[in-house]
Amino acid sequence: MIAADQLTYDYPGKRALDQVTFSLAPTSITALVGPNGAGKTTLLRCIAGLDEPYSGSIAVAGIDVLRRPRDAHRQIGYLPDHFGLYAELTVRQCLLYAGRARGLDSAALDARMRDVAAQLDIADKLQDKAGSLSRGQRQRLAIAQAIIHRPRVLLLDEPASGLDPESRAALSGLMRRLRDEGMTLIVSSHILAELEAYCTGMLVLQHGRVVEHRVLEHSSRADATREIRLRLSRPVSGLRELLTQRGVTISSHDTQGARFSMSGGDDALSSLLQSLLAAGLPVCEFTLEETSLQDVYLKAVEDHRVQP
């Protein structure tokens, strides 16, 4: 759905993007992360067709953004970190204007306006002026404007900025719903714990370069690799041999516990535990160890620590 090839962008005296290459699958949600100044906002603006790179190419839904920017804009919704609203327009007028500016037919526009207002929990604010809204309400209005034309790709730069905890939780639910509706999302944020709740992939930038791009495995998948911590209530000799017979890969062990990895989904995990209990092991802890998004990010940055 999104493909960048050798994307390079220069500011005077600074290279913001350095041969950035990646591709994102349809209906994915990618966390765009990196230190301040890594090039995240510049990358989003290039994808949105707002900044023209020095070299390279980028395509959205098969459309060359540089050669056909207007066609690409019809497929893209974009919320910048610092956005503006027409303060003297009502919320309803802001949404109607955003819809018409993006080419929506007037016959369907009113229904779509009410739909996105309900999605973003601002339906009761339709007659209020945008300038009277709180910071969080303004953020939700801006997101509603970005999705009113049902874009296939949605780019969000720090979308949770200014939102209270309840609104941030609602935003996570919205991200999942938009993906279920067929959108492909890139979300730039420093709040990694929240990104972890809904992102399916991670793209790490450092000094304008891609230093990590991975699809995030979900532990419920049948082909996922699981990391397990096992602890027994008393020592048992032959624990290593017993676990090895069950096809797991042991990373550490003693007579009273072990850490190991295994492949398979929830059914495989349940079968393994039942097998261990049936063998008479006094299991008191059988824990699935998850690697957090922040752990993956920090390791990627540390492994690729270079001078700009």
PDB file of C-alpha atoms in Angstrom:
ATOM      1  CA  MET A   1       0.000   0.000   0.000  1.00  0.00           C
ATOM      2  CA  ILE A   2       2.931   2.359   0.714  1.00  0.00           C
ATOM      3  CA  ALA A   3       6.341   1.946  -0.927  1.00  0.00           C
ATOM      4  CA  ALA A   4       9.356   4.239  -0.622  1.00  0.00           C
ATOM      5  CA  ASP A   5      12.527   3.678  -2.632  1.00  0.00           C
ATOM      6  CA  GLN A   6      15.820   5.454  -1.922  1.00  0.00           C
ATOM      7  CA  LEU A   7      13.985   8.502  -0.565  1.00  0.00           C
ATOM      8  CA  THR A   8      16.405  11.361   0.159  1.00  0.00           C
ATOM      9  CA  TYR A   9      15.498  14.802   1.481  1.00  0.00           C
ATOM     10  CA  ASP A  10      17.842  17.681   2.308  1.00  0.00           C
ATOM     11  CA  TYR A  11      17.393  20.810   4.377  1.00  0.00           C
ATOM     12  CA  PRO A  12      20.107  23.469   4.095  1.00  0.00           C
ATOM     13  CA  GLY A  13      23.119  21.938   5.790  1.00  0.00           C
ATOM     14  CA  LYS A  14      21.277  18.807   6.942  1.00  0.00           C
ATOM     15  CA  ARG A  15      20.174  15.523   5.367  1.00  0.00           C
ATOM     16  CA  ALA A  16      16.788  14.725   6.886  1.00  0.00           C
ATOM     17  CA  LEU A  17      16.142  11.480   4.967  1.00  0.00           C
ATOM     18  CA  ASP A  18      18.983   9.314   3.723  1.00  0.00           C
ATOM     19  CA  GLN A  19      17.988   6.697   1.096  1.00  0.00           C
ATOM     20  CA  VAL A  20      14.909   5.571   2.999  1.00  0.00           C
ATOM     21  CA  THR A  21      13.453   2.381   1.530  1.00  0.00           C
ATOM     22  CA  PHE A  22      10.521   0.350   2.862  1.00  0.00           C
ATOM     23  CA  SER A  23       7.134  -1.059   1.911  1.00  0.00           C
ATOM     24  CA  LEU A  24       3.983  -1.459   4.017  1.00  0.00           C
ATOM     25  CA  ALA A  25       1.241  -4.010   3.475  1.00  0.00           C
ATOM     26  CA  PRO A  26      -2.423  -3.008   3.165  1.00  0.00           C
ATOM     27  CA  THR A  27      -4.481  -2.735   6.385  1.00  0.00           C
ATOM     28  CA  SER A  28      -1.373  -2.538   8.568  1.00  0.00           C
ATOM     29  CA  ILE A  29      -0.733  -0.061  11.385  1.00  0.00           C
ATOM     30  CA  THR A  30       2.927   0.947  11.510  1.00  0.00           C
ATOM     31  CA  ALA A  31       4.534   2.704  14.450  1.00  0.00           C
ATOM     32  CA  LEU A  32       6.965   5.328  13.110  1.00  0.00           C
ATOM     33  CA  VAL A  33       9.438   5.923  15.922  1.00  0.00           C
ATOM     34  CA  GLY A  34      12.824   7.487  16.456  1.00  0.00           C
ATOM     35  CA  PRO A  35      14.624  10.234  18.390  1.00  0.00           C
ATOM     36  CA  ASN A  36      13.730  13.887  17.893  1.00  0.00           C
ATOM     37  CA  GLY A  37      15.179  15.049  14.590  1.00  0.00           C
ATOM     38  CA  ALA A  38      15.302  11.530  13.120  1.00  0.00           C
ATOM     39  CA  GLY A  39      13.221  12.550  10.093  1.00  0.00           C
ATOM     40  CA  LYS A  40       9.790  11.191  11.060  1.00  0.00           C
ATOM     41  CA  THR A  41       7.760  14.312  10.234  1.00  0.00           C
ATOM     42  CA  THR A  42       9.693  14.877   7.005  1.00  0.00           C
ATOM     43  CA  LEU A  43       8.943  11.307   5.949  1.00  0.00           C
ATOM     44  CA  LEU A  44       5.231  11.733   6.646  1.00  0.00           C
ATOM     45  CA  ARG A  45       5.140  14.987   4.674  1.00  0.00           C
ATOM     46  CA  CYS A  46       6.862  13.313   1.714  1.00  0.00           C
ATOM     47  CA  ILE A  47       4.372  10.445   1.782  1.00  0.00           C
ATOM     48  CA  ALA A  48       1.532  12.975   1.933  1.00  0.00           C
ATOM     49  CA  GLY A  49       2.934  14.778  -1.124  1.00  0.00           C
ATOM     50  CA  LEU A  50       3.547  18.001   0.786  1.00  0.00           C
ATOM     51  CA  ASP A  51       7.354  17.970   0.545  1.00  0.00           C
ATOM     52  CA  GLU A  52       9.282  16.957  -2.569  1.00  0.00           C
ATOM     53  CA  PRO A  53      12.342  14.812  -1.872  1.00  0.00           C
ATOM     54  CA  TYR A  54      15.715  15.482  -3.471  1.00  0.00           C
ATOM     55  CA  SER A  55      15.701  11.998  -4.983  1.00  0.00           C
ATOM     56  CA  GLY A  56      13.916   8.665  -4.790  1.00  0.00           C
ATOM     57  CA  SER A  57      10.299   7.706  -5.274  1.00  0.00           C
ATOM     58  CA  ILE A  58       7.226   6.991  -3.202  1.00  0.00           C
ATOM     59  CA  ALA A  59       3.932   5.364  -4.142  1.00  0.00           C
ATOM     60  CA  VAL A  60       0.631   5.177  -2.276  1.00  0.00           C
ATOM     61  CA  ALA A  61      -1.949   2.623  -3.450  1.00  0.00           C
ATOM     62  CA  GLY A  62       0.071   2.268  -6.634  1.00  0.00           C
ATOM     63  CA  ILE A  63       0.028   6.022  -7.334  1.00  0.00           C
ATOM     64  CA  ASP A  64       3.324   7.860  -7.797  1.00  0.00           C
ATOM     65  CA  VAL A  65       3.036  10.659  -5.240  1.00  0.00           C
ATOM     66  CA  LEU A  66       5.573  12.893  -6.991  1.00  0.00           C
ATOM     67  CA  ARG A  67       4.093  12.601 -10.474  1.00  0.00           C
ATOM     68  CA  ARG A  68       0.404  12.464  -9.518  1.00  0.00           C
ATOM     69  CA  PRO A  69       0.104  14.308  -6.197  1.00  0.00           C
ATOM     70  CA  ARG A  70      -3.584  15.236  -6.595  1.00  0.00           C
ATOM     71  CA  ASP A  71      -4.560  11.629  -7.272  1.00  0.00           C
ATOM     72  CA  ALA A  72      -2.502  10.535  -4.264  1.00  0.00           C
ATOM     73  CA  HIS A  73      -4.148  13.141  -2.020  1.00  0.00           C
ATOM     74  CA  ARG A  74      -7.538  11.496  -2.629  1.00  0.00           C
ATOM     75  CA  GLN A  75      -6.161   8.306  -1.077  1.00  0.00           C
ATOM     76  CA  ILE A  76      -4.466   9.964   1.908  1.00  0.00           C
ATOM     77  CA  GLY A  77      -5.561  11.461   5.196  1.00  0.00           C
ATOM     78  CA  TYR A  78      -2.904  13.434   7.089  1.00  0.00           C
ATOM     79  CA  LEU A  79      -2.861  14.908  10.590  1.00  0.00           C
ATOM     80  CA  PRO A  80       0.290  16.953  11.315  1.00  0.00           C
ATOM     81  CA  ASP A  81       1.650  17.427  14.807  1.00  0.00           C
ATOM     82  CA  HIS A  82       0.850  21.149  14.686  1.00  0.00           C
ATOM     83  CA  PHE A  83      -2.488  21.500  12.950  1.00  0.00           C
ATOM     84  CA  GLY A  84      -4.754  24.456  12.410  1.00  0.00           C
ATOM     85  CA  LEU A  85      -8.540  24.832  12.529  1.00  0.00           C
ATOM     86  CA  TYR A  86     -10.818  27.635  11.401  1.00  0.00           C
ATOM     87  CA  ALA A  87     -11.681  28.991  14.842  1.00  0.00           C
ATOM     88  CA  GLU A  88     -14.814  30.880  13.743  1.00  0.00           C
ATOM     89  CA  LEU A  89     -16.388  27.897  11.979  1.00  0.00           C
ATOM     90  CA  THR A  90     -18.570  25.455  13.869  1.00  0.00           C
ATOM     91  CA  VAL A  91     -17.503  21.827  14.130  1.00  0.00           C
ATOM     92  CA  ARG A  92     -20.163  20.963  11.553  1.00  0.00           C
ATOM     93  CA  GLN A  93     -18.883  23.621   9.156  1.00  0.00           C
ATOM     94  CA  CYS A  94     -15.284  22.446   9.607  1.00  0.00           C
ATOM     95  CA  LEU A  95     -16.247  18.887   8.697  1.00  0.00           C
ATOM     96  CA  LEU A  96     -18.399  19.940   5.746  1.00  0.00           C
ATOM     97  CA  TYR A  97     -15.592  22.147   4.439  1.00  0.00           C
ATOM     98  CA  ALA A  98     -13.038  19.330   4.833  1.00  0.00           C
ATOM     99  CA  GLY A  99     -15.324  16.935   2.993  1.00  0.00           C
ATOM    100  CA  ARG A 100     -16.028  19.266   0.072  1.00  0.00           C
ATOM    101  CA  ALA A 101     -12.338  20.202  -0.196  1.00  0.00           C
ATOM    102  CA  ARG A 102     -11.587  16.485  -0.602  1.00  0.00           C
ATOM    103  CA  GLY A 103     -14.181  16.055  -3.316  1.00  0.00           C
ATOM    104  CA  LEU A 104     -17.050  14.398  -1.441  1.00  0.00           C
ATOM    105  CA  ASP A 105     -20.435  14.530  -3.108  1.00  0.00           C
ATOM    106  CA  SER A 106     -22.791  16.902  -1.315  1.00  0.00           C
ATOM    107  CA  ALA A 107     -25.582  14.288  -1.286  1.00  0.00           C
ATOM    108  CA  ALA A 108     -23.593  11.940   0.985  1.00  0.00           C
ATOM    109  CA  LEU A 109     -21.563  14.537   2.845  1.00  0.00           C
ATOM    110  CA  ASP A 110     -23.983  15.279   5.683  1.00  0.00           C
ATOM    111  CA  ALA A 111     -24.308  11.601   6.616  1.00  0.00           C
ATOM    112  CA  ARG A 112     -20.549  11.125   6.478  1.00  0.00           C
ATOM    113  CA  MET A 113     -20.019  14.233   8.616  1.00  0.00           C
ATOM    114  CA  ARG A 114     -22.316  12.840  11.323  1.00  0.00           C
ATOM    115  CA  ASP A 115     -20.634   9.446  11.095  1.00  0.00           C
ATOM    116  CA  VAL A 116     -17.103  10.750  11.733  1.00  0.00           C
ATOM    117  CA  ALA A 117     -18.388  13.104  14.447  1.00  0.00           C
ATOM    118  CA  ALA A 118     -19.837  10.088  16.252  1.00  0.00           C
ATOM    119  CA  GLN A 119     -16.633   8.074  15.737  1.00  0.00           C
ATOM    120  CA  LEU A 120     -14.556  10.824  17.328  1.00  0.00           C
ATOM    121  CA  ASP A 121     -17.082  11.570  20.095  1.00  0.00           C
ATOM    122  CA  ILE A 122     -17.759  15.153  19.012  1.00  0.00           C
ATOM    123  CA  ALA A 123     -21.353  14.688  17.822  1.00  0.00           C
ATOM    124  CA  ASP A 124     -22.603  16.880  20.683  1.00  0.00           C
ATOM    125  CA  LYS A 125     -20.229  19.675  19.610  1.00  0.00           C
ATOM    126  CA  LEU A 126     -21.427  20.137  16.018  1.00  0.00           C
ATOM    127  CA  GLN A 127     -22.844  23.617  16.666  1.00  0.00           C
ATOM    128  CA  ASP A 128     -19.871  24.777  18.779  1.00  0.00           C
ATOM    129  CA  LYS A 129     -17.167  26.937  17.223  1.00  0.00           C
ATOM    130  CA  ALA A 130     -13.829  25.210  16.752  1.00  0.00           C
ATOM    131  CA  GLY A 131     -12.122  28.004  18.682  1.00  0.00           C
ATOM    132  CA  SER A 132     -14.153  27.188  21.795  1.00  0.00           C
ATOM    133  CA  LEU A 133     -13.099  23.532  21.966  1.00  0.00           C
ATOM    134  CA  SER A 134     -10.646  22.078  24.454  1.00  0.00           C
ATOM    135  CA  ARG A 135      -7.238  20.823  23.251  1.00  0.00           C
ATOM    136  CA  GLY A 136      -8.446  17.220  23.183  1.00  0.00           C
ATOM    137  CA  GLN A 137     -11.663  18.110  21.358  1.00  0.00           C
ATOM    138  CA  ARG A 138      -9.692  20.070  18.765  1.00  0.00           C
ATOM    139  CA  GLN A 139      -7.459  17.027  18.258  1.00  0.00           C
ATOM    140  CA  ARG A 140     -10.481  14.798  17.699  1.00  0.00           C
ATOM    141  CA  LEU A 141     -11.967  17.302  15.230  1.00  0.00           C
ATOM    142  CA  ALA A 142      -8.684  17.369  13.296  1.00  0.00           C
ATOM    143  CA  ILE A 143      -8.649  13.563  13.075  1.00  0.00           C
ATOM    144  CA  ALA A 144     -12.280  13.611  11.905  1.00  0.00           C
ATOM    145  CA  GLN A 145     -11.323  16.060   9.133  1.00  0.00           C
ATOM    146  CA  ALA A 146      -8.475  13.736   8.095  1.00  0.00           C
ATOM    147  CA  ILE A 147     -10.712  10.672   7.664  1.00  0.00           C
ATOM    148  CA  ILE A 148     -13.943  12.229   6.384  1.00  0.00           C
ATOM    149  CA  HIS A 149     -13.185  11.227   2.770  1.00  0.00           C
ATOM    150  CA  ARG A 150     -12.473   7.596   3.747  1.00  0.00           C
ATOM    151  CA  PRO A 151      -8.800   7.594   2.748  1.00  0.00           C
ATOM    152  CA  ARG A 152      -7.044   4.310   2.075  1.00  0.00           C
ATOM    153  CA  VAL A 153      -3.943   5.595   3.893  1.00  0.00           C
ATOM    154  CA  LEU A 154      -3.938   7.614   7.118  1.00  0.00           C
ATOM    155  CA  LEU A 155      -0.820   9.424   8.381  1.00  0.00           C
ATOM    156  CA  LEU A 156      -0.895  10.620  11.987  1.00  0.00           C
ATOM    157  CA  ASP A 157       1.880  12.681  13.584  1.00  0.00           C
ATOM    158  CA  GLU A 158       1.597  12.554  17.402  1.00  0.00           C
ATOM    159  CA  PRO A 159      -2.198  12.005  17.374  1.00  0.00           C
ATOM    160  CA  ALA A 160      -2.423  11.452  21.145  1.00  0.00           C
ATOM    161  CA  SER A 161      -0.834  14.822  21.981  1.00  0.00           C
ATOM    162  CA  GLY A 162      -3.109  16.762  24.317  1.00  0.00           C
ATOM    163  CA  LEU A 163      -5.537  13.901  24.906  1.00  0.00           C
ATOM    164  CA  ASP A 164      -6.526  12.759  28.385  1.00  0.00           C
ATOM    165  CA  PRO A 165      -6.117   9.056  29.332  1.00  0.00           C
ATOM    166  CA  GLU A 166      -9.737   8.222  28.497  1.00  0.00           C
ATOM    167  CA  SER A 167      -9.456   9.865  25.079  1.00  0.00           C
ATOM    168  CA  ARG A 168      -6.168   8.083  24.403  1.00  0.00           C
ATOM    169  CA  ALA A 169      -7.807   4.727  25.125  1.00  0.00           C
ATOM    170  CA  ALA A 170     -10.633   5.660  22.750  1.00  0.00           C
ATOM    171  CA  LEU A 171      -8.058   6.623  20.109  1.00  0.00           C
ATOM    172  CA  SER A 172      -6.532   3.139  20.308  1.00  0.00           C
ATOM    173  CA  GLY A 173      -9.952   1.648  19.637  1.00  0.00           C
ATOM    174  CA  LEU A 174     -10.448   4.023  16.713  1.00  0.00           C
ATOM    175  CA  MET A 175      -7.137   2.950  15.145  1.00  0.00           C
ATOM    176  CA  ARG A 176      -8.255  -0.686  15.202  1.00  0.00           C
ATOM    177  CA  ARG A 177     -11.665   0.139  13.733  1.00  0.00           C
ATOM    178  CA  LEU A 178     -10.130   2.141  10.905  1.00  0.00           C
ATOM    179  CA  ARG A 179      -7.827  -0.746  10.094  1.00  0.00           C
ATOM    180  CA  ASP A 180     -10.795  -3.129  10.120  1.00  0.00           C
ATOM    181  CA  GLU A 181     -12.486  -0.791   7.635  1.00  0.00           C
ATOM    182  CA  GLY A 182      -9.540  -1.254   5.268  1.00  0.00           C
ATOM    183  CA  MET A 183      -7.249   1.685   6.057  1.00  0.00           C
ATOM    184  CA  THR A 184      -3.465   1.468   6.221  1.00  0.00           C
ATOM    185  CA  LEU A 185      -2.043   3.662   8.985  1.00  0.00           C
ATOM    186  CA  ILE A 186       1.312   5.150   9.935  1.00  0.00           C
ATOM    187  CA  VAL A 187       1.369   6.602  13.441  1.00  0.00           C
ATOM    188  CA  SER A 188       4.306   8.650  14.696  1.00  0.00           C
ATOM    189  CA  SER A 189       4.461   8.932  18.472  1.00  0.00           C
ATOM    190  CA  HIS A 190       6.814   8.880  21.428  1.00  0.00           C
ATOM    191  CA  ILE A 191       4.250   7.021  23.565  1.00  0.00           C
ATOM    192  CA  LEU A 192       5.405   3.500  22.751  1.00  0.00           C
ATOM    193  CA  ALA A 193       3.166   1.776  25.296  1.00  0.00           C
ATOM    194  CA  GLU A 194       0.092   3.087  23.495  1.00  0.00           C
ATOM    195  CA  LEU A 195       1.431   2.215  20.039  1.00  0.00           C
ATOM    196  CA  GLU A 196       1.967  -1.338  21.267  1.00  0.00           C
ATOM    197  CA  ALA A 197      -1.763  -1.700  21.885  1.00  0.00           C
ATOM    198  CA  TYR A 198      -2.677  -1.506  18.203  1.00  0.00           C
ATOM    199  CA  CYS A 199       0.353  -1.412  15.881  1.00  0.00           C
ATOM    200  CA  THR A 200       1.189  -4.380  13.646  1.00  0.00           C
ATOM    201  CA  GLY A 201       4.627  -3.162  12.589  1.00  0.00           C
ATOM    202  CA  MET A 202       7.426  -0.792  13.542  1.00  0.00           C
ATOM    203  CA  LEU A 203       9.650   1.469  11.442  1.00  0.00           C
ATOM    204  CA  VAL A 204      12.580   2.999  13.321  1.00  0.00           C
ATOM    205  CA  LEU A 205      14.393   6.059  11.944  1.00  0.00           C
ATOM    206  CA  GLN A 206      17.717   7.353  13.209  1.00  0.00           C
ATOM    207  CA  HIS A 207      19.606  10.228  11.574  1.00  0.00           C
ATOM    208  CA  GLY A 208      17.263   9.965   8.591  1.00  0.00           C
ATOM    209  CA  ARG A 209      17.945   6.277   7.974  1.00  0.00           C
ATOM    210  CA  VAL A 210      15.809   3.194   8.504  1.00  0.00           C
ATOM    211  CA  VAL A 211      17.589   1.164  11.197  1.00  0.00           C
ATOM    212  CA  GLU A 212      14.770  -1.278  11.921  1.00  0.00           C
ATOM    213  CA  HIS A 213      11.641  -2.368  10.077  1.00  0.00           C
ATOM    214  CA  ARG A 214       9.777  -5.328  11.396  1.00  0.00           C
ATOM    215  CA  VAL A 215       6.338  -6.843  11.479  1.00  0.00           C
ATOM    216  CA  LEU A 216       5.307  -7.324  15.088  1.00  0.00           C
ATOM    217  CA  GLU A 217       4.317 -10.878  15.872  1.00  0.00           C
ATOM    218  CA  HIS A 218       1.214 -11.399  17.940  1.00  0.00           C
ATOM    219  CA  SER A 219       1.579 -14.247  20.399  1.00  0.00           C
ATOM    220  CA  SER A 220      -1.838 -15.715  19.560  1.00  0.00           C
ATOM    221  CA  ARG A 221      -0.742 -16.493  15.985  1.00  0.00           C
ATOM    222  CA  ALA A 222      -0.345 -20.174  15.216  1.00  0.00           C
ATOM    223  CA  ASP A 223       3.181 -19.658  13.801  1.00  0.00           C
ATOM    224  CA  ALA A 224       4.404 -17.251  16.475  1.00  0.00           C
ATOM    225  CA  THR A 225       7.468 -17.986  18.594  1.00  0.00           C
ATOM    226  CA  ARG A 226       6.685 -17.799  22.293  1.00  0.00           C
ATOM    227  CA  GLU A 227       9.122 -17.141  25.129  1.00  0.00           C
ATOM    228  CA  ILE A 228       8.157 -19.037  28.292  1.00  0.00           C
ATOM    229  CA  ARG A 229       9.334 -18.891  31.895  1.00  0.00           C
ATOM    230  CA  LEU A 230       8.735 -22.079  33.895  1.00  0.00           C
ATOM    231  CA  ARG A 231       9.164 -22.352  37.663  1.00  0.00           C
ATOM    232  CA  LEU A 232       8.653 -25.427  39.857  1.00  0.00           C
ATOM    233  CA  SER A 233       7.750 -25.526  43.543  1.00  0.00           C
ATOM    234  CA  ARG A 234      10.638 -27.953  44.220  1.00  0.00           C
ATOM    235  CA  PRO A 235      13.734 -29.175  42.353  1.00  0.00           C
ATOM    236  CA  VAL A 236      13.263 -31.915  39.762  1.00  0.00           C
ATOM    237  CA  SER A 237      16.164 -33.799  38.200  1.00  0.00           C
ATOM    238  CA  GLY A 238      16.069 -34.368  34.453  1.00  0.00           C
ATOM    239  CA  LEU A 239      14.057 -31.207  33.777  1.00  0.00           C
ATOM    240  CA  ARG A 240      16.138 -30.283  30.727  1.00  0.00           C
ATOM    241  CA  GLU A 241      15.681 -33.685  29.092  1.00  0.00           C
ATOM    242  CA  LEU A 242      11.948 -33.642  29.768  1.00  0.00           C
ATOM    243  CA  LEU A 243      11.545 -30.234  28.104  1.00  0.00           C
ATOM    244  CA  THR A 244      13.807 -31.106  25.164  1.00  0.00           C
ATOM    245  CA  GLN A 245      11.654 -34.148  24.429  1.00  0.00           C
ATOM    246  CA  ARG A 246       8.728 -31.775  23.911  1.00  0.00           C
ATOM    247  CA  GLY A 247      10.475 -29.830  21.156  1.00  0.00           C
ATOM    248  CA  VAL A 248      11.230 -26.568  22.961  1.00  0.00           C
ATOM    249  CA  THR A 249      14.465 -24.570  22.717  1.00  0.00           C
ATOM    250  CA  ILE A 250      15.968 -23.964  26.143  1.00  0.00           C
ATOM    251  CA  SER A 251      17.876 -20.746  26.801  1.00  0.00           C
ATOM    252  CA  SER A 252      18.568 -21.302  30.516  1.00  0.00           C
ATOM    253  CA  HIS A 253      17.623 -23.832  33.185  1.00  0.00           C
ATOM    254  CA  ASP A 254      18.324 -25.343  36.576  1.00  0.00           C
ATOM    255  CA  THR A 255      16.582 -28.089  38.559  1.00  0.00           C
ATOM    256  CA  GLN A 256      13.762 -25.762  39.626  1.00  0.00           C
ATOM    257  CA  GLY A 257      12.966 -23.852  36.459  1.00  0.00           C
ATOM    258  CA  ALA A 258      13.778 -22.910  32.892  1.00  0.00           C
ATOM    259  CA  ARG A 259      13.379 -20.305  30.184  1.00  0.00           C
ATOM    260  CA  PHE A 260      12.630 -21.633  26.727  1.00  0.00           C
ATOM    261  CA  SER A 261      11.041 -20.780  23.379  1.00  0.00           C
ATOM    262  CA  MET A 262       8.461 -22.709  21.402  1.00  0.00           C
ATOM    263  CA  SER A 263       6.450 -22.289  18.225  1.00  0.00           C
ATOM    264  CA  GLY A 264       2.683 -22.417  18.090  1.00  0.00           C
ATOM    265  CA  GLY A 265      -0.451 -20.625  19.133  1.00  0.00           C
ATOM    266  CA  ASP A 266      -2.571 -20.864  22.260  1.00  0.00           C
ATOM    267  CA  ASP A 267      -3.533 -24.505  21.650  1.00  0.00           C
ATOM    268  CA  ALA A 268       0.127 -25.556  21.512  1.00  0.00           C
ATOM    269  CA  LEU A 269       0.817 -23.638  24.711  1.00  0.00           C
ATOM    270  CA  SER A 270      -2.108 -25.310  26.479  1.00  0.00           C
ATOM    271  CA  SER A 271      -1.023 -28.769  25.306  1.00  0.00           C
ATOM    272  CA  LEU A 272       2.510 -28.243  26.563  1.00  0.00           C
ATOM    273  CA  LEU A 273       1.338 -27.193  30.007  1.00  0.00           C
ATOM    274  CA  GLN A 274      -1.015 -30.189  30.241  1.00  0.00           C
ATOM    275  CA  SER A 275       1.839 -32.476  29.217  1.00  0.00           C
ATOM    276  CA  LEU A 276       4.133 -31.096  31.919  1.00  0.00           C
ATOM    277  CA  LEU A 277       1.462 -31.495  34.576  1.00  0.00           C
ATOM    278  CA  ALA A 278       0.706 -35.035  33.395  1.00  0.00           C
ATOM    279  CA  ALA A 279       4.413 -35.842  33.754  1.00  0.00           C
ATOM    280  CA  GLY A 280       4.146 -34.938  37.428  1.00  0.00           C
ATOM    281  CA  LEU A 281       6.024 -31.631  37.377  1.00  0.00           C
ATOM    282  CA  PRO A 282       5.077 -29.389  40.338  1.00  0.00           C
ATOM    283  CA  VAL A 283       4.479 -26.307  38.147  1.00  0.00           C
ATOM    284  CA  CYS A 284       3.872 -23.125  40.142  1.00  0.00           C
ATOM    285  CA  GLU A 285       4.588 -20.625  37.363  1.00  0.00           C
ATOM    286  CA  PHE A 286       4.155 -20.900  33.594  1.00  0.00           C
ATOM    287  CA  THR A 287       4.476 -17.399  32.159  1.00  0.00           C
ATOM    288  CA  LEU A 288       4.427 -16.055  28.614  1.00  0.00           C
ATOM    289  CA  GLU A 289       7.173 -13.415  28.341  1.00  0.00           C
ATOM    290  CA  GLU A 290       6.369 -10.632  25.900  1.00  0.00           C
ATOM    291  CA  THR A 291       8.978  -8.301  24.406  1.00  0.00           C
ATOM    292  CA  SER A 292       7.669  -4.756  24.586  1.00  0.00           C
ATOM    293  CA  LEU A 293       7.758  -2.309  21.699  1.00  0.00           C
ATOM    294  CA  GLN A 294      10.011  -0.081  23.784  1.00  0.00           C
ATOM    295  CA  ASP A 295      12.496  -2.933  24.296  1.00  0.00           C
ATOM    296  CA  VAL A 296      12.639  -3.552  20.539  1.00  0.00           C
ATOM    297  CA  TYR A 297      13.024   0.167  19.826  1.00  0.00           C
ATOM    298  CA  LEU A 298      15.787   0.762  22.372  1.00  0.00           C
ATOM    299  CA  LYS A 299      17.725  -2.257  21.129  1.00  0.00           C
ATOM    300  CA  ALA A 300      17.423  -1.097  17.512  1.00  0.00           C
ATOM    301  CA  VAL A 301      18.666   2.392  18.371  1.00  0.00           C
ATOM    302  CA  GLU A 302      21.532   1.034  20.472  1.00  0.00           C
ATOM    303  CA  ASP A 303      22.586  -1.495  17.824  1.00  0.00           C
ATOM    304  CA  HIS A 304      22.721   1.235  15.169  1.00  0.00           C
ATOM    305  CA  ARG A 305      24.130   4.048  17.239  1.00  0.00           C
ATOM    306  CA  VAL A 306      26.100   6.159  14.753  1.00  0.00           C
ATOM    307  CA  GLN A 307      27.107   9.745  14.399  1.00  0.00           C
ATOM    308  CA  PRO A 308      24.921  11.921  12.100  1.00  0.00           C
TER     309      PRO A 308
END
